mmCIF file of C-alpha atoms in Angstrom:
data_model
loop_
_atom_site.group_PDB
_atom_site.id
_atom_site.type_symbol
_atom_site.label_atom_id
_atom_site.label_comp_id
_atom_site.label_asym_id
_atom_site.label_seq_id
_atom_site.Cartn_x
_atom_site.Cartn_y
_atom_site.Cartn_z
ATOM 1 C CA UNK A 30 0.000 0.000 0.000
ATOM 2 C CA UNK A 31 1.278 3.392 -0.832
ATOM 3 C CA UNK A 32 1.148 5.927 1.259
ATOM 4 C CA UNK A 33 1.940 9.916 0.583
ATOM 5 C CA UNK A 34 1.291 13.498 1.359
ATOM 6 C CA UNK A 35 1.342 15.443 -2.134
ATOM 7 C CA UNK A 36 0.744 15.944 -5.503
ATOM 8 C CA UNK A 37 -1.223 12.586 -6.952
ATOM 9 C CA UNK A 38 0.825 13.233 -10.480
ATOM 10 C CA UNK A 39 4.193 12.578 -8.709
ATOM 11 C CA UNK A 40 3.194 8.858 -7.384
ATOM 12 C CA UNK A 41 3.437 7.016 -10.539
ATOM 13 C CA UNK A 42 6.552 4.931 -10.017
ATOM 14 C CA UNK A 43 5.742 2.390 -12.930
ATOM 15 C CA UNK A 44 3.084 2.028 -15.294
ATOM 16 C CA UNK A 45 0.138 3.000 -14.681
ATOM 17 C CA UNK A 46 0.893 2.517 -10.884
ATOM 18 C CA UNK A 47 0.435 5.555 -8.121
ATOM 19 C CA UNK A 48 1.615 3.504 -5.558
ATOM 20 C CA UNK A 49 1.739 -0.057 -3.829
ATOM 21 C CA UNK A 50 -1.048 -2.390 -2.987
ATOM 22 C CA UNK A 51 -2.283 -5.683 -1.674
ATOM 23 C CA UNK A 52 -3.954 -8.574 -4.061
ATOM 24 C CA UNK A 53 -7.147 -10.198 -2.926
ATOM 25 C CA UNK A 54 -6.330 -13.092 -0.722
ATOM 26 C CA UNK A 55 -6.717 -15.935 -2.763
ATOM 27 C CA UNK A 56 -4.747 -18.672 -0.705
ATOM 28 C CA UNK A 57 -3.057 -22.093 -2.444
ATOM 29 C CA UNK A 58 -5.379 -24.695 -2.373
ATOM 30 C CA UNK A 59 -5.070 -27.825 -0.873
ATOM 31 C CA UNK A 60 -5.042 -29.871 -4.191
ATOM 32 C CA UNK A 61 -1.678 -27.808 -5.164
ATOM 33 C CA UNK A 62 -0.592 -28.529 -1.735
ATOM 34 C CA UNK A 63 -1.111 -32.377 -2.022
ATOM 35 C CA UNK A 64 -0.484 -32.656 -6.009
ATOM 36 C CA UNK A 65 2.201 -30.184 -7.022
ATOM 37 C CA UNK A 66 4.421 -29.630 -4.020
ATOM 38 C CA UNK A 67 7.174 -27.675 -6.220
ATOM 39 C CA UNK A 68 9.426 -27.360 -3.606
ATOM 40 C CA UNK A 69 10.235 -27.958 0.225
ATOM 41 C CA UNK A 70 8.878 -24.836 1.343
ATOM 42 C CA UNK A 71 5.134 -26.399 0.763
ATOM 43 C CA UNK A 72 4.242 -28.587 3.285
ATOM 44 C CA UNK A 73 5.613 -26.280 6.265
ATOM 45 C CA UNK A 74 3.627 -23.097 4.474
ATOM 46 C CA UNK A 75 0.929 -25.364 4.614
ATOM 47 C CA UNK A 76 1.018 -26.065 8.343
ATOM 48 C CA UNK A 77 2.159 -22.177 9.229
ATOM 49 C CA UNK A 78 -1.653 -21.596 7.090
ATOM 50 C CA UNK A 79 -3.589 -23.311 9.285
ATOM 51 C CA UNK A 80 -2.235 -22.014 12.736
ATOM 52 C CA UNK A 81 -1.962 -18.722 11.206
ATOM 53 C CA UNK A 82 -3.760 -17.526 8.148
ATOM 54 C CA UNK A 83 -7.188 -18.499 9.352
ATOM 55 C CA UNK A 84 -10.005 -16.991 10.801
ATOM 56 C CA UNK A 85 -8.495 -18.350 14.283
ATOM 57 C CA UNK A 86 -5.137 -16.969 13.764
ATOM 58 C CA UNK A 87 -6.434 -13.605 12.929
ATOM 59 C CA UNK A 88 -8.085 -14.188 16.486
ATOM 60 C CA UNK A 89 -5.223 -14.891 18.446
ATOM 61 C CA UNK A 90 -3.494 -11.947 16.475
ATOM 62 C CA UNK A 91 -5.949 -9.328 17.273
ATOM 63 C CA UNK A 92 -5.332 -9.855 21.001
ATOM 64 C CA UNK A 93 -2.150 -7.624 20.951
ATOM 65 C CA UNK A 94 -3.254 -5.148 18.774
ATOM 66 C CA UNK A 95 -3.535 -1.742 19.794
ATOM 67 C CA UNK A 96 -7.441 -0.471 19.318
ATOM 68 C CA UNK A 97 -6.042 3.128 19.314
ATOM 69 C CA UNK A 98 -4.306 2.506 16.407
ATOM 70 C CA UNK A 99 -7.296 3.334 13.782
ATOM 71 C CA UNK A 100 -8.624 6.245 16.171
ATOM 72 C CA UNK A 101 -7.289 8.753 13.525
ATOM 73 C CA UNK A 102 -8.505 11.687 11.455
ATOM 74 C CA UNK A 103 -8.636 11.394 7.946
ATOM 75 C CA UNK A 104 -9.929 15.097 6.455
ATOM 76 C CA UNK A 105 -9.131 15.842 3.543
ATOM 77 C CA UNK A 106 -7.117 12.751 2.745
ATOM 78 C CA UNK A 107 -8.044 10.993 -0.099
ATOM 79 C CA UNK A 108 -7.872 7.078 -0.955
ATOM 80 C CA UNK A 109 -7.791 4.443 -4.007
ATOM 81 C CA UNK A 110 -8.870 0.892 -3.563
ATOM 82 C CA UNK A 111 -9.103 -1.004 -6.805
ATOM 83 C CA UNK A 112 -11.098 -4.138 -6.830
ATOM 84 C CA UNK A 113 -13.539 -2.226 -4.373
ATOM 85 C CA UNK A 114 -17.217 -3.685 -5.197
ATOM 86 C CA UNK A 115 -16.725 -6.799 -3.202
ATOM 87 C CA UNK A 116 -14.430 -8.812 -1.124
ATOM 88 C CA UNK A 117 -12.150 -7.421 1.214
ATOM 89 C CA UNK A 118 -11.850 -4.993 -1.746
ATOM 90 C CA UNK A 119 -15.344 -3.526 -0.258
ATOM 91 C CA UNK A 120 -14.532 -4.307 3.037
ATOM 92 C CA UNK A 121 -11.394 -2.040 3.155
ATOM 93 C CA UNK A 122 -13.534 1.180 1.355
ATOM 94 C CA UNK A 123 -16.201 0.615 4.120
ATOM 95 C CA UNK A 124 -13.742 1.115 6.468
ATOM 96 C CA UNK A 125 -11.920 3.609 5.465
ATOM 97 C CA UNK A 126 -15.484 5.412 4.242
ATOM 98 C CA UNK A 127 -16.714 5.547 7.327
ATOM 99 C CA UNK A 128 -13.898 8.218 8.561
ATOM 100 C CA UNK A 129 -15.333 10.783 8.768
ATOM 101 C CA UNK A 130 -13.715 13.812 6.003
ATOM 102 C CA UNK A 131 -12.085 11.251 3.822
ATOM 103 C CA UNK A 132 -12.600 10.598 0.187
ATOM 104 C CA UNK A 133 -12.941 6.918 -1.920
ATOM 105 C CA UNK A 134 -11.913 6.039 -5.361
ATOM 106 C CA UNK A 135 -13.115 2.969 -6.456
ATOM 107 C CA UNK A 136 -11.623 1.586 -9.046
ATOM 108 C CA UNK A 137 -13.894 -1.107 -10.743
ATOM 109 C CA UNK A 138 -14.020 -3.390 -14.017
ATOM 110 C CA UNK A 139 -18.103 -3.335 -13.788
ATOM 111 C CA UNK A 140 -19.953 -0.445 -13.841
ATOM 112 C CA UNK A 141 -23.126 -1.887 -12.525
ATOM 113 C CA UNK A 142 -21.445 -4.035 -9.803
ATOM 114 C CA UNK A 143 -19.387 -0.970 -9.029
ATOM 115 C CA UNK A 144 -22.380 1.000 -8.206
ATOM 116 C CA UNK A 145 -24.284 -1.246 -6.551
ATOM 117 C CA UNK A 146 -21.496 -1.602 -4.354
ATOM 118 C CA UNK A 147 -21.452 2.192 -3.900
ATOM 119 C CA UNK A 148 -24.613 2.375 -2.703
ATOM 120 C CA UNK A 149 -24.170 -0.058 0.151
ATOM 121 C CA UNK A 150 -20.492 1.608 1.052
ATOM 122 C CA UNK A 151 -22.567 5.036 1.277
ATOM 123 C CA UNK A 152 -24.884 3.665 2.946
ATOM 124 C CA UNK A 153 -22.945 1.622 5.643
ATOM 125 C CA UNK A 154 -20.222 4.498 6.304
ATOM 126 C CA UNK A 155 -22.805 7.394 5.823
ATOM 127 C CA UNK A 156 -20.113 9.174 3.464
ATOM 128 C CA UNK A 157 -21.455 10.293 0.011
ATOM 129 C CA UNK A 158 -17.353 11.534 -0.676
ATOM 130 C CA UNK A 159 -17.420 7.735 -2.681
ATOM 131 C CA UNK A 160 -16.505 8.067 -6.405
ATOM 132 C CA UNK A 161 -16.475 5.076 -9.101
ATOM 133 C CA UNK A 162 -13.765 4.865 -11.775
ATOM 134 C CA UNK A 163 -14.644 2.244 -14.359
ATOM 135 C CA UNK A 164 -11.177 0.317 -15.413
ATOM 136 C CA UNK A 165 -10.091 -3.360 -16.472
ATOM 137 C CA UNK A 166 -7.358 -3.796 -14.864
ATOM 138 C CA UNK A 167 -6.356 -6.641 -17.445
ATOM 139 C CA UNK A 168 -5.831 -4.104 -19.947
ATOM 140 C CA UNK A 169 -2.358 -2.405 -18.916
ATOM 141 C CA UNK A 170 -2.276 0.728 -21.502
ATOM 142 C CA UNK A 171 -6.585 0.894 -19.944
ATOM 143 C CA UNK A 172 -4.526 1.368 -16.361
ATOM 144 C CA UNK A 173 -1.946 3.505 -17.501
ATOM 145 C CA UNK A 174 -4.536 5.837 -19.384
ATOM 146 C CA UNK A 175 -6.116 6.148 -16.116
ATOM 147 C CA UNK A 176 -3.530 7.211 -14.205
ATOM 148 C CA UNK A 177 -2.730 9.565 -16.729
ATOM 149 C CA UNK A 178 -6.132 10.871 -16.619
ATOM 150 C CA UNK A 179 -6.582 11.057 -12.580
ATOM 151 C CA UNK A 180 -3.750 13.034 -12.268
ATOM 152 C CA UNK A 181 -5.149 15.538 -14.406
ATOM 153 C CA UNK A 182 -8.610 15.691 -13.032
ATOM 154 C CA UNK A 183 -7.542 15.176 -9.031
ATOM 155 C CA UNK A 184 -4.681 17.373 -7.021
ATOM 156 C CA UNK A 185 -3.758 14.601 -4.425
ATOM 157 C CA UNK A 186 -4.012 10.803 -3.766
ATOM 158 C CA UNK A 187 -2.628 10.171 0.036
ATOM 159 C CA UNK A 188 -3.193 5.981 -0.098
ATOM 160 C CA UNK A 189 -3.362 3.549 -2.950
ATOM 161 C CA UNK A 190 -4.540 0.538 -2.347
ATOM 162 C CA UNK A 191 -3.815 -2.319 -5.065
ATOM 163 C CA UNK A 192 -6.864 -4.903 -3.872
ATOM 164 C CA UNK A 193 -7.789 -6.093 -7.256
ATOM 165 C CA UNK A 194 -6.280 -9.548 -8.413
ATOM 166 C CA UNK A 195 -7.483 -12.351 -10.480
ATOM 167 C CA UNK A 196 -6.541 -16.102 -11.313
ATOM 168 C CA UNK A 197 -7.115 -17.213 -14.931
ATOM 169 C CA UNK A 198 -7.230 -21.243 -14.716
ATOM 170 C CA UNK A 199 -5.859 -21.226 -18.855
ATOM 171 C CA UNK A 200 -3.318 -19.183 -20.502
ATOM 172 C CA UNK A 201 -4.680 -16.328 -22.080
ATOM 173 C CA UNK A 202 -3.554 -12.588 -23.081
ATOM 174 C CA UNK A 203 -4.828 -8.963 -23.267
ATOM 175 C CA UNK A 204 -5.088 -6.585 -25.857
ATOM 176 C CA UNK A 205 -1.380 -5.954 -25.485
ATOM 177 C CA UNK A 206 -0.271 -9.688 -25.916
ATOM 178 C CA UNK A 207 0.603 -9.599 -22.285
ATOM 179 C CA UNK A 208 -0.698 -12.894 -20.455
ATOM 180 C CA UNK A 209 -4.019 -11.859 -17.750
ATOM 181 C CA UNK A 210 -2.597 -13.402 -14.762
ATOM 182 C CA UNK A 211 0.695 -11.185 -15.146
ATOM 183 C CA UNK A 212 -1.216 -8.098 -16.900
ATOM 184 C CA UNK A 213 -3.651 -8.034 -13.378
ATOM 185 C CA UNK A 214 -1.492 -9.351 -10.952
ATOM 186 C CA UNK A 215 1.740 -7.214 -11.274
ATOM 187 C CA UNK A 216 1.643 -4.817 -14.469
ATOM 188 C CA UNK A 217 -1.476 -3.658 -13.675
ATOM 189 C CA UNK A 218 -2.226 -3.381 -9.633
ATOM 190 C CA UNK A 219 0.955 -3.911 -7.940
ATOM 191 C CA UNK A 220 1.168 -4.900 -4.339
ATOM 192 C CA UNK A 221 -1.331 -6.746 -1.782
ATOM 193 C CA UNK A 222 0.300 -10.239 -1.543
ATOM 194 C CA UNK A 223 -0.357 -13.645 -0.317
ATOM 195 C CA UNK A 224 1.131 -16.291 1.156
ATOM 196 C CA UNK A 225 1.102 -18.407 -1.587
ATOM 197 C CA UNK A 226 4.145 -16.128 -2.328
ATOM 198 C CA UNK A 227 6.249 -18.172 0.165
ATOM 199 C CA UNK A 228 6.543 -21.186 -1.725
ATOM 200 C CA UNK A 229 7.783 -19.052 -5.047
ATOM 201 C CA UNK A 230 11.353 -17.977 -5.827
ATOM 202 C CA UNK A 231 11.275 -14.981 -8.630
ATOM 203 C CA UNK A 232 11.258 -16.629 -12.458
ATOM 204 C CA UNK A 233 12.777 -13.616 -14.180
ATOM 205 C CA UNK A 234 13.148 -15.775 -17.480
ATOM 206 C CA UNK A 235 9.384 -16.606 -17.709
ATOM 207 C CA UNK A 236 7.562 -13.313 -16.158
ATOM 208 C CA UNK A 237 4.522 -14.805 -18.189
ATOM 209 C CA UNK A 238 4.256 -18.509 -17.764
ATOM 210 C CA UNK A 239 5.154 -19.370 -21.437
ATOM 211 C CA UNK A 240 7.314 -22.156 -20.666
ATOM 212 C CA UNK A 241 6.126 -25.594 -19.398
ATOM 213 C CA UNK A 242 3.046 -26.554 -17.984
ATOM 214 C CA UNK A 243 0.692 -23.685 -16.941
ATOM 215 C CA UNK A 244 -0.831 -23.946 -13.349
ATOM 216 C CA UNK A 245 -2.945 -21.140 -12.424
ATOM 217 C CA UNK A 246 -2.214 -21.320 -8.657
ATOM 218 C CA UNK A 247 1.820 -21.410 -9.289
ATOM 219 C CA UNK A 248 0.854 -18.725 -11.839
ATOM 220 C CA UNK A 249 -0.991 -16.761 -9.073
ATOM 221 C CA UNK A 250 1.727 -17.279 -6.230
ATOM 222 C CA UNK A 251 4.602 -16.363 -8.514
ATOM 223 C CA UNK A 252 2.240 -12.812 -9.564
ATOM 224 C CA UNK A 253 2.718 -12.373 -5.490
ATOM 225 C CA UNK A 254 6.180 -12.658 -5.325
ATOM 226 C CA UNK A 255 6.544 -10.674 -8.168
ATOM 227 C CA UNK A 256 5.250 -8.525 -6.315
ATOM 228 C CA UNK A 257 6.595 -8.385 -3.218
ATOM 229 C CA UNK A 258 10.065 -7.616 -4.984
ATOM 230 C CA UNK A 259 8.624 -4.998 -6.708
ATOM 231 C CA UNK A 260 7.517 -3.552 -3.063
ATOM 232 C CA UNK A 261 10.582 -3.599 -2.097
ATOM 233 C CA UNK A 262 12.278 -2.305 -5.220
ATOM 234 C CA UNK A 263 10.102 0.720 -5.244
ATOM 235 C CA UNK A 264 10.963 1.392 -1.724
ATOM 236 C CA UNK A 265 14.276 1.923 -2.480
ATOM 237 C CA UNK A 266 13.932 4.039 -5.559
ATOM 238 C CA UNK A 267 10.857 6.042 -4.163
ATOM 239 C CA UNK A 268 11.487 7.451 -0.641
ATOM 240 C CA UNK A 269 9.066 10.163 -0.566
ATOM 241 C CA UNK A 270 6.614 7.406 -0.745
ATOM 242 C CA UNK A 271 6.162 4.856 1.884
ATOM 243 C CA UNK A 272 5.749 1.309 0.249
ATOM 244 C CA UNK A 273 3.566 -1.565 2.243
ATOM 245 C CA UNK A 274 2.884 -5.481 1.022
ATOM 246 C CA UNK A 275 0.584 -6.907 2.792
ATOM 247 C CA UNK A 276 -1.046 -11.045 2.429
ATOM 248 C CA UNK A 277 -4.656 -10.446 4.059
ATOM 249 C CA UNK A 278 -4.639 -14.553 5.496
ATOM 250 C CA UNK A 279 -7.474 -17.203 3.752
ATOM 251 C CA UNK A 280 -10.604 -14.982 3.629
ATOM 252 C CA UNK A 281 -14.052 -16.386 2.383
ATOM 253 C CA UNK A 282 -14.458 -13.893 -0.832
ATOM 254 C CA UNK A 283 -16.210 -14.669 -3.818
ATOM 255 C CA UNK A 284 -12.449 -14.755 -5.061
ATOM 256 C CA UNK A 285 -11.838 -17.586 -3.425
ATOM 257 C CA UNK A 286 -15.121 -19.584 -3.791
ATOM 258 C CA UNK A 287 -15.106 -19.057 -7.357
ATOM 259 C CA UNK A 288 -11.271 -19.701 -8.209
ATOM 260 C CA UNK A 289 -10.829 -22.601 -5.656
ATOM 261 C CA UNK A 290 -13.843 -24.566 -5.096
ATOM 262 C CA UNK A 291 -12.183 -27.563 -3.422
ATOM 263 C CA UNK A 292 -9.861 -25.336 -1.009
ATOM 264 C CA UNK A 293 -13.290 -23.231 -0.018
ATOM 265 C CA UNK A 294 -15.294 -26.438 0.518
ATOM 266 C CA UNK A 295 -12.187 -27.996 2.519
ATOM 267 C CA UNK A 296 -11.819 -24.731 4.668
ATOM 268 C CA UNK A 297 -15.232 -23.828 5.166
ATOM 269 C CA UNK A 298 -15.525 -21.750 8.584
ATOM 270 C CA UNK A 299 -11.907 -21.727 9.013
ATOM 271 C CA UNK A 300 -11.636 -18.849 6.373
ATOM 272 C CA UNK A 301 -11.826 -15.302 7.807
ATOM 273 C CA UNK A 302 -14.110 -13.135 7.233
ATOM 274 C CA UNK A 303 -13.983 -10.292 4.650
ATOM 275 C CA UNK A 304 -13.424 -7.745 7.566
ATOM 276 C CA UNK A 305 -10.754 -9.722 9.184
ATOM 277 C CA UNK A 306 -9.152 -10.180 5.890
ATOM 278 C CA UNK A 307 -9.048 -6.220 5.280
ATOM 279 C CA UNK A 308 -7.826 -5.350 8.647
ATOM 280 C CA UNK A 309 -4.281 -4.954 8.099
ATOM 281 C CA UNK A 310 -5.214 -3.131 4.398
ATOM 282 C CA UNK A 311 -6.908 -0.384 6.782
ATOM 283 C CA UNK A 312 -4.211 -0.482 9.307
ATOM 284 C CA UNK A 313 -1.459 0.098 6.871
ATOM 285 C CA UNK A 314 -3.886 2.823 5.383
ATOM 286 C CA UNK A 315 -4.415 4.769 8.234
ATOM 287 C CA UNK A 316 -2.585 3.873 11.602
ATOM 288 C CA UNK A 317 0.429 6.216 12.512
ATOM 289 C CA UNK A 318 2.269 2.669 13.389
ATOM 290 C CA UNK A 319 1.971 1.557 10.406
ATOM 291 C CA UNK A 320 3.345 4.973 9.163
ATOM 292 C CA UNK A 321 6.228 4.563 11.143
ATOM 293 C CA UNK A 322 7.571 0.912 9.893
ATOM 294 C CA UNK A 323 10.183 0.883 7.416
ATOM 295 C CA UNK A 324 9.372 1.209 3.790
ATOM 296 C CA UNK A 325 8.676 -1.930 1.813
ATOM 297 C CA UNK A 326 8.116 -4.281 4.183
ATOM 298 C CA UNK A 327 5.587 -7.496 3.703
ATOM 299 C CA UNK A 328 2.829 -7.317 7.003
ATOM 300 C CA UNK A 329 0.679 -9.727 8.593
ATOM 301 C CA UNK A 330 -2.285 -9.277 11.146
ATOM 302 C CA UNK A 331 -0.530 -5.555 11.290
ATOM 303 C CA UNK A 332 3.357 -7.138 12.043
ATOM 304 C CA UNK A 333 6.205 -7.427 10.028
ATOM 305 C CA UNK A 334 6.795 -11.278 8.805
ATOM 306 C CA UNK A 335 9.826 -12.804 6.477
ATOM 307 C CA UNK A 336 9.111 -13.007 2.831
ATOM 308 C CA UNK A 337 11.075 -16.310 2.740
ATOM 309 C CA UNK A 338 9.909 -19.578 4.816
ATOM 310 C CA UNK A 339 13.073 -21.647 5.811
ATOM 311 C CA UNK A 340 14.908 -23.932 3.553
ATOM 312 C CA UNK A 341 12.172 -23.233 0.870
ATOM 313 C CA UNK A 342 15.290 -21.553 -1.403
ATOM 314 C CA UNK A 343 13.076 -18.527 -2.699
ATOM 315 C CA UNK A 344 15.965 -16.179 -2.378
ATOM 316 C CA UNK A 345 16.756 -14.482 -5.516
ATOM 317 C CA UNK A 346 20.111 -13.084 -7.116
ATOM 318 C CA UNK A 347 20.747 -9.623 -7.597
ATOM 319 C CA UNK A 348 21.199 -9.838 -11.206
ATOM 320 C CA UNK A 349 17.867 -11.630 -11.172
ATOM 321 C CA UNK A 350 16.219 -9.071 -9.321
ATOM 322 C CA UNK A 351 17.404 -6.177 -11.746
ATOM 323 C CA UNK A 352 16.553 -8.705 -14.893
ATOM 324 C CA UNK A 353 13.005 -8.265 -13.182
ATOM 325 C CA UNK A 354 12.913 -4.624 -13.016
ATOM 326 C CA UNK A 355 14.455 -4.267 -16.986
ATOM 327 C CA UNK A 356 12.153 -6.308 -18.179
ATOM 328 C CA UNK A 357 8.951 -4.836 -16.711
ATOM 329 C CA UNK A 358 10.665 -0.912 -17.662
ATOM 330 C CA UNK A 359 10.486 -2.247 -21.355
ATOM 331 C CA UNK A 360 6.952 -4.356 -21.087
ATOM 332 C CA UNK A 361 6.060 -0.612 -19.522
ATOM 333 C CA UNK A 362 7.610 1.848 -22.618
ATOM 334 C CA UNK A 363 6.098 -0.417 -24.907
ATOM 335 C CA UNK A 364 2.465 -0.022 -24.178
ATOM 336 C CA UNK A 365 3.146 3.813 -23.279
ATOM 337 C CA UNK A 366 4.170 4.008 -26.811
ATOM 338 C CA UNK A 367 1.473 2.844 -28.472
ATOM 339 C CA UNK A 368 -0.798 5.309 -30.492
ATOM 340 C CA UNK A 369 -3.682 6.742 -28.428
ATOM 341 C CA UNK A 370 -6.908 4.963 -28.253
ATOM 342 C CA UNK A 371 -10.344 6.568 -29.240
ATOM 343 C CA UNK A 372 -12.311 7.816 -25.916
ATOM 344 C CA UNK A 373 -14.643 5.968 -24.682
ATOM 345 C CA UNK A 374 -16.859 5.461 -21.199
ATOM 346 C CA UNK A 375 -14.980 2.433 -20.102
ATOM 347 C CA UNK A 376 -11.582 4.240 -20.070
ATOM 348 C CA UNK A 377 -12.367 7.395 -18.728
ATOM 349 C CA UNK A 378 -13.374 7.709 -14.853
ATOM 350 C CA UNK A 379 -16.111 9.116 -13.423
ATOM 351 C CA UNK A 380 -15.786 12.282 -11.780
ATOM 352 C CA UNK A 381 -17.908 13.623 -8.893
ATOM 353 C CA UNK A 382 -19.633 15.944 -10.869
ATOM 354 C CA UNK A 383 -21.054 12.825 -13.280
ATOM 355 C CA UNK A 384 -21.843 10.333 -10.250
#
């Protein structure tokens, strides 16, 4: 999650990106924990899950946090949650709604879902300062034209928060040739995590799963770790902007039920709830604390956790690292490059004046 005090046009690190985020929490199921157990890392992420990433663990979590953390004022600060008409995507722009003097962008692929979803955040947090931007986030050069545009039309955005994610079971691409997973996951919403990260070491000669055999949730976990390193890369190149990751646990989400069936049936009432899922998105929004934590961190029920599990060999070389970052510069220049598309309502946000 990115976090600043200025001028929206200056938090724009890569394209089409004003600042960090956090991906829905779609967890690894069980049948790529029992059937492709790609390296030793699994089973013990597996275990650390269920003692920690469920609705329990968020339990015995909350017991040492500090309820005067979120007992802050938010006037005149302004917010972007993408992915915000359901899920913890929703959850997190109640939340934040519902202090009082703050604005919400919601950033939405559906129009009609994304106002529907309006209406009940309005209604819920009694704050009518809620604003829908219609944008696929599958389409990179759709996100980049966005950002473009909201700088023009807005003076500040204070928090970005990159909810949206998605997990395409077959290999397909967008309009720019770019596969979905990798388009959604980390060219076009950059930073909320997941777990599933743990198990992944950083594949900078196959950023879009065109070798071998394609496995969405391998697919999906690599997207995470992807961006985690990109979290912490921006850190470092971006100080005026403070950088968070964040994996939101297992969370019963539509997400979830619709991309992993078997794991949802096999959880059941383990799985957090949406609220408990979005609680460390709002924390790292709006607490002082989390203000105060170093830059580019990856959080946890509102703590600071390793992005590597022991002996799971996820580390990644330097020169791979920078490989990364070349390669998405270029992926990013392309699509910048290309000639400008004709105007229409699904590429242009709304503005207060047209809700």
């Amino acid at each position: 999650m990115l976090r600043r005090q200025g001028a929206a046009k200056r938090c724009n690190p890569v394209l089409g990106h004003v600042t960090l985020v956090w991906a829905d929490g779609d967890p690894q199921s069980w049948s790529a924990f029992s059937g492709s157990c790609l390296c030793t890392g699994t089973p013990v992420w597996f275990l650390n899950g269920i003692h920690q990433y469920t609705r329990k663990g968020y339990e015995t979590a909350a017991k040492d946090f500090d309820t005067q953390d979120l007992d802050v004022s938010v006037v005149g600060r302004s917010f972007m949650i993408t992915g915000a008409n359901s899920g913890i995507g929703r959850a997190t722009a109640v939340a934040v709604a519902r202090k009082v003097g703050g604005t919400v962008h919601m950033v939405c692929r559906n129009k009609d879902r994304a106002e529907a979803a309006r209406e009940v955040i309005v209604n819920e947090s009694g704050n009518t300062e809620v604003y829908v931007h219609i944008v696929d986030m599958e389409e990179t050069r759709q996100v980049w034209e966005f950002a473009e545009a909201f700088k023009q039309q807005h003076r500040t955005l204070n928090v970005l928060i990159n909810n949206a994610g998605c997990m395409v079971h077959k290999r397909e691409t967008n309009a720019e040739g770019l596969e979905k997973n990798f388009a959604t996951n980390t060219m076009g919403e950059i930073t909320v995590s997941s777990g599933g990260m743990l198990v992944q070491k950083l594949r900078a000669d196959d950023l879009q799963s065109e070798k071998g055999f394609f496995d969405s949730v391998m697919v999906y976990a690599q997207n995470k770790r992807q961006q985690v390193v990109l979290t912490q890369h921006w850190a470092k190149a971006n100080p005026v902007i403070h950088f968070s990751v964040m994996h939101p646990g297992w969370v019963d989400t539509p997400a979830v039920s619709k991309s992993m069936p078997q794991f949802h049936r096999m959880m059941g009432e383990r799985l957090r709830r949406v609220e408990q899922g979005a609680d460390t998105v709002v924390w790292l929004a709006l607490s002082r604390a989390a203000a105060r934590t170093q830059s580019g961190q990856f959080f946890q029920d509102r703590r600071c956790v390793p992005t590597h599990l022991p002996l799971a060999w996820t580390h990644s070389p330097a020169e791979d690292i920078q490989a990364f970052i070349i390669q998405l510069d270029a992926l990013a220049a392309a699509i910048r490059s290309q000639p400008d598309a004709e105007p229409d309502a699904h590429t242009h946000p709304a503005t207060p004046e047209t809700l």
